[in-house]
CSV table of C-alpha atoms in Angstrom, one decimal:
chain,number,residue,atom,x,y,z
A,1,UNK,CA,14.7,138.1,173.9
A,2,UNK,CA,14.9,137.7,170.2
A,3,UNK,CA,18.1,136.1,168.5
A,4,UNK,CA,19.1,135.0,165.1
A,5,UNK,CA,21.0,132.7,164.1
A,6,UNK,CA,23.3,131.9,161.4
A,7,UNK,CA,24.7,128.5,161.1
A,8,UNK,CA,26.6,128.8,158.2
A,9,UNK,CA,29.8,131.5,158.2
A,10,UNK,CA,31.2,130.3,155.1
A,11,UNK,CA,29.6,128.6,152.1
A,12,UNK,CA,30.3,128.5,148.5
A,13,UNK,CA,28.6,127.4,145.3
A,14,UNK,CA,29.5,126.9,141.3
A,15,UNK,CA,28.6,129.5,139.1
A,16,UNK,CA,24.6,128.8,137.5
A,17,UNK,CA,23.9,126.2,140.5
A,18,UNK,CA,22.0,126.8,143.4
A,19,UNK,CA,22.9,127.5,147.2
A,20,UNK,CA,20.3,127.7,150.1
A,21,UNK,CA,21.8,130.2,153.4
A,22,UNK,CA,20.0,129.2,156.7
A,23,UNK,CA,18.3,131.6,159.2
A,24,UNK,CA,16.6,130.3,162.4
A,25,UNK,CA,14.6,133.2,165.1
A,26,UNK,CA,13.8,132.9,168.3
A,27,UNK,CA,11.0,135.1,169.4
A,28,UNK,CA,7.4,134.9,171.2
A,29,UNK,CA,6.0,138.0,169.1
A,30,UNK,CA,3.3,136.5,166.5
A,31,UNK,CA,4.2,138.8,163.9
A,32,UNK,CA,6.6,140.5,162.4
A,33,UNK,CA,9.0,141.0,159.7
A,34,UNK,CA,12.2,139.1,158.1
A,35,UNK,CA,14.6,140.3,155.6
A,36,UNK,CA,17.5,139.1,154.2
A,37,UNK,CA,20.7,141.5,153.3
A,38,UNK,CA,24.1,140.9,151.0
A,39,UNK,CA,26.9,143.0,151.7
A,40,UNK,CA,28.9,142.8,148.5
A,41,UNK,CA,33.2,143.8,149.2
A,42,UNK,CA,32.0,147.8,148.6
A,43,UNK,CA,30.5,147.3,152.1
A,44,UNK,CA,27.3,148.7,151.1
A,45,UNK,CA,23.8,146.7,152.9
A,46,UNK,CA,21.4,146.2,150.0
A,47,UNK,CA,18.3,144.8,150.5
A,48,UNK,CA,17.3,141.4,148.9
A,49,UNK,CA,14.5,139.9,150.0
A,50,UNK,CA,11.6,140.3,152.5
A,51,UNK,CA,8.5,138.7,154.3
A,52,UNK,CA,6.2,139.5,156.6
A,53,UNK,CA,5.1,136.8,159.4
A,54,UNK,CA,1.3,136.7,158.2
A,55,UNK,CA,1.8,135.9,154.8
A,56,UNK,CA,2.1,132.3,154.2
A,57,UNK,CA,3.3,132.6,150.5
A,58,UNK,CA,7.3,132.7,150.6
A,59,UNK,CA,8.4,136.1,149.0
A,60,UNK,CA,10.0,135.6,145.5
A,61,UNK,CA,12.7,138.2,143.9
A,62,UNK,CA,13.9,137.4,140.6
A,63,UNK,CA,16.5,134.8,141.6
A,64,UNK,CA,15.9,135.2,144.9
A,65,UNK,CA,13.4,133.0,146.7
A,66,UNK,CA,12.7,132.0,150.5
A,67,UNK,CA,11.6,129.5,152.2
A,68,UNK,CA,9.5,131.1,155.7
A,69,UNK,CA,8.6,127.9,158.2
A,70,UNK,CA,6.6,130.1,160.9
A,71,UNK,CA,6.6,127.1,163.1
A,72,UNK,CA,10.1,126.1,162.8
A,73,UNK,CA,11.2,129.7,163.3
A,74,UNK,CA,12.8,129.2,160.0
A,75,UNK,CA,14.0,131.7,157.5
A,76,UNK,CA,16.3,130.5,154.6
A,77,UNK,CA,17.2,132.0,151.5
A,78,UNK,CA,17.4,130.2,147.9
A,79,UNK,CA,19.9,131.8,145.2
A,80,UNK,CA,19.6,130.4,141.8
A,81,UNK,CA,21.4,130.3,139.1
A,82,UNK,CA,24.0,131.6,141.6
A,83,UNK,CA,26.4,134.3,139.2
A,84,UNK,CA,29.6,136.4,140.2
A,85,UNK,CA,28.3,139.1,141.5
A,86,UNK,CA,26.4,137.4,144.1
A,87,UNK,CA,29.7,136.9,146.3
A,88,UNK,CA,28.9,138.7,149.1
A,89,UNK,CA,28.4,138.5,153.1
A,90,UNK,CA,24.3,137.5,153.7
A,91,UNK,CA,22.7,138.7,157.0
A,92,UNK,CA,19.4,137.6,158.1
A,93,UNK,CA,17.5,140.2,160.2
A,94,UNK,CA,14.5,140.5,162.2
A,95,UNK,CA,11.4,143.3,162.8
A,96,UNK,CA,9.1,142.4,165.8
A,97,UNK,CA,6.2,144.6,165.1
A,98,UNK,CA,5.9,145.3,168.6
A,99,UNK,CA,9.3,146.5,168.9
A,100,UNK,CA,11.9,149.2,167.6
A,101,UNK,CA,15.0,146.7,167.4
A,102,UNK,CA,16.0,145.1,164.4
A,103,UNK,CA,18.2,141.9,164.8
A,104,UNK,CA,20.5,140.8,162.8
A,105,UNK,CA,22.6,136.9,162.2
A,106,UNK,CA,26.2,137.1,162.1
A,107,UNK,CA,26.3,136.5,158.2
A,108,UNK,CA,26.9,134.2,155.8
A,109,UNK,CA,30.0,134.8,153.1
A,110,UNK,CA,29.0,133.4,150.1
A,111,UNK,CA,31.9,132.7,147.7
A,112,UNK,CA,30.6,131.8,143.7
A,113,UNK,CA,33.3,129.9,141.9
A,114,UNK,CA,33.7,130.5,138.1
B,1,UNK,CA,17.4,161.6,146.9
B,2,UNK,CA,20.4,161.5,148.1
B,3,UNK,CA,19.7,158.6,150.8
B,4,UNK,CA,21.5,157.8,153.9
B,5,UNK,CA,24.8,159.7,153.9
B,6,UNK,CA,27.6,159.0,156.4
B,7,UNK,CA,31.0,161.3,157.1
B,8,UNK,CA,33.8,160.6,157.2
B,9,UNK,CA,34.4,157.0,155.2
B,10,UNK,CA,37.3,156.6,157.5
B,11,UNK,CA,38.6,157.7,160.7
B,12,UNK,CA,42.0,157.2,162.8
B,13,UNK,CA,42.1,158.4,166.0
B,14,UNK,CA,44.0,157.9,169.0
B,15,UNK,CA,43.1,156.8,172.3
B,16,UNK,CA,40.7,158.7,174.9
B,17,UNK,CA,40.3,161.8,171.9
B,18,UNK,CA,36.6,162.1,170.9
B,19,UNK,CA,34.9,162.6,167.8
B,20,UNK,CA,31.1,162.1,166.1
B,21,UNK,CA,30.2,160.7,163.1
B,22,UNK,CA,27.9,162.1,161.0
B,23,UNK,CA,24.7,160.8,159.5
B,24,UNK,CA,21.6,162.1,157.9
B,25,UNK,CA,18.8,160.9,155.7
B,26,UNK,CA,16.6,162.4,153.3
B,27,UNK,CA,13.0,160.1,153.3
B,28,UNK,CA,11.7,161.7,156.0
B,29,UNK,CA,12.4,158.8,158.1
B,30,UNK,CA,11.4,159.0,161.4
B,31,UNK,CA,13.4,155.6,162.6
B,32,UNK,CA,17.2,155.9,162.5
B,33,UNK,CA,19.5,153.5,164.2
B,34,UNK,CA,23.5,153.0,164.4
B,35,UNK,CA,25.5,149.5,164.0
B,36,UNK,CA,28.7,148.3,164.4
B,37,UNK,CA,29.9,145.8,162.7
B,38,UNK,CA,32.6,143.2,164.2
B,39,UNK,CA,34.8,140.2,161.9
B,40,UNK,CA,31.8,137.0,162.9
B,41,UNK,CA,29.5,139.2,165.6
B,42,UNK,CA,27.2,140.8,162.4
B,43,UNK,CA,25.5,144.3,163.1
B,44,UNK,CA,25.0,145.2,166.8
B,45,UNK,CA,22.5,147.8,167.6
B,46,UNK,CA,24.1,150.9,169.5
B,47,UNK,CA,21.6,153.6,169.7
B,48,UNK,CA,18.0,154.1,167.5
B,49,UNK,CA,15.6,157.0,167.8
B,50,UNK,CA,12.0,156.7,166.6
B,51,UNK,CA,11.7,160.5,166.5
B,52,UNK,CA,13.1,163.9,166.4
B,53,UNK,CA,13.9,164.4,170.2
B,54,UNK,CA,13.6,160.4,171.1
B,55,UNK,CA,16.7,158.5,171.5
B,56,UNK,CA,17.0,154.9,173.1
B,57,UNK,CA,20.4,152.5,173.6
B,58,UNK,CA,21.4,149.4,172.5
B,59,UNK,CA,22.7,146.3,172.6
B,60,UNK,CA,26.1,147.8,173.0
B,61,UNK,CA,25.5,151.7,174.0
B,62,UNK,CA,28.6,151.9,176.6
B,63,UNK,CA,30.8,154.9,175.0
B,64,UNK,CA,28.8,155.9,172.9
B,65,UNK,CA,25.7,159.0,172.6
B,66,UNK,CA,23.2,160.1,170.3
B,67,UNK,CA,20.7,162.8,169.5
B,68,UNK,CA,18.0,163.0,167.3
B,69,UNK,CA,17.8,167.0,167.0
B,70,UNK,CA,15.8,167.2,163.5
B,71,UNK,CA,14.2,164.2,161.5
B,72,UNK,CA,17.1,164.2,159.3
B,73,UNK,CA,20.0,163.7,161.5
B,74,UNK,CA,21.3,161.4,164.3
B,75,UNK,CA,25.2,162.4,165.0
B,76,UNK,CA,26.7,159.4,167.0
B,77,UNK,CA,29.8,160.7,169.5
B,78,UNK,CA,32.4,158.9,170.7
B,79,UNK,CA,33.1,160.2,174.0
B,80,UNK,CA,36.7,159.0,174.5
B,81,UNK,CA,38.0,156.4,172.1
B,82,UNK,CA,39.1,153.3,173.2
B,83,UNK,CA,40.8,150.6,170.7
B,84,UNK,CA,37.6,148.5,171.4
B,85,UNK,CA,35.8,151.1,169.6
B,86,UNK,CA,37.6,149.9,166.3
B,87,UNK,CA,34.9,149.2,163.9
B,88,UNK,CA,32.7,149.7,161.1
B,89,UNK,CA,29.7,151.6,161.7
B,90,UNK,CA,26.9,152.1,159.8
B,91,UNK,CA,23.7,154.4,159.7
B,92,UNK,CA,20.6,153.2,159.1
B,93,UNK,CA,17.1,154.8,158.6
B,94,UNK,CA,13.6,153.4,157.7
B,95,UNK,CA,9.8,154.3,158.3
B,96,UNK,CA,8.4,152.9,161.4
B,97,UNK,CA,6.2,150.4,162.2
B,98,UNK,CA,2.9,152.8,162.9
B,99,UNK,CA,3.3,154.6,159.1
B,100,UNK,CA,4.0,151.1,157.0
B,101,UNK,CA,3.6,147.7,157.4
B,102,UNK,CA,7.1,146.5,156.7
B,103,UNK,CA,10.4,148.2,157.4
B,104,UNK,CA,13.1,148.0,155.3
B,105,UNK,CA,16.1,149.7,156.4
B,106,UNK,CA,18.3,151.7,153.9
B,107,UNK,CA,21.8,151.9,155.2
B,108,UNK,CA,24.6,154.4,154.4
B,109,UNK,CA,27.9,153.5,153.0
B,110,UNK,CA,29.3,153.1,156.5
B,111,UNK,CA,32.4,154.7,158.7
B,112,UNK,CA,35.5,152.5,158.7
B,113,UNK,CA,36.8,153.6,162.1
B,114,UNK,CA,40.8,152.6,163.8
B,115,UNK,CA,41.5,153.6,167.2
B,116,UNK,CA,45.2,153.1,168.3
């Protein structure tokens, strides 16, 4: 069975510093594909950042960075120079290649303090 | 393009009626799925077809049905409400796994649904 987990329901973080969200997996697939999600207060899922399994480099986005520990089952995502509009629920989610079944973590809200 | 479209943005309905929530996507996505979403439980899976004509449950599929008639479309129908049905549910669609090698999922705007 694959699971991921969130560890972190709640967080917050001063406006132009930097917060890290954690994502751990558990799965025996060797590939596949992670992907982290915000859900800002309009409810809408918008996609921030992916990676796929093979690559080694982390994926980058702007201010959005992750760090992907293959071995650790590891998946956590790196806001910088956090800013208002970043205050949103954060959902790690998983793709086995194999499979048809995304997963998703229970979320992280992120609050960004003026 | 117009997306993933969901209808309605909210729904009240009352115990045992029925009703189906609308979705439908315009990439010629052949992978659609349908979430709820709980307060600290994220996005469960209910239903996800991989093609027009292929439908599969779940991790929570119980009182719920789908079909997957045309590419485009994948109504989800609540047979008889029950309060436990009170949720937000979203559409989702993306290519699959045999046409790209990653799959992002592009989500409607999502159904705000209260059953009393």
């Amino acid at each position: 069975a694959q699971t991921v987990t969130q560890s972190q329901p709640e967080m917050s973080v001063q406006e132009a510093e930097t917060v890290t969200l954690s994502c751990t997996y558990d799965t025996s697939e060797s590939n596949y594909y992670l992907f982290w999600y915000k859900q800002p207060p309009s409810r809408q899922m918008i996609l921030v950042i992916r990676q796929e399994a093979y690559k080694q480099q982390n994926a980058t986005e702007n201010r959005f960075s992750v760090n992907f520990q293959k071995a650790a089952k590891s998946f956590s995502l790196k806001i910088s120079d956090s800013q208002l509009g970043d205050t949103a629920m954060y959902f790690c989610a998983f793709f086995p290649d194999t499979g048809n079944q995304f997963y998703f973590g229970t979320g992280t809200s992120l609050t960004v303090i003026p | 393009n117009a997306g993933v479209t969901q209808t309605p943005k909210f729904q009240v309905l009352k115990t045992g009626q029925s009703m189906t929530l609308q979705c439908a996507q315009d990439m010629n996505h052949e992978y659609m799925s349908w979430y709820r979403q709980d307060p600290g439980m994220g996005l469960r899976l209910i239903h996800y077809s991989v093609g027009a004509g292929i439908t599969d449950q779940g991790e929570v599929p119980n009182g719920y049905n789908v079909s997957r008639s045309t590419t485009e479309d994948f109504p989800l129908r609540l047979l008889s409400a029950a309060p436990s049905q009170t949720s937000v549910y979203f559409c989702a669609s993306s290519y699959h796994t045999s046409v790209t090698n990653y799959n992002e999922q592009f989500f409607g705007p999502g159904t705000r649904l209260t059953v009393l």
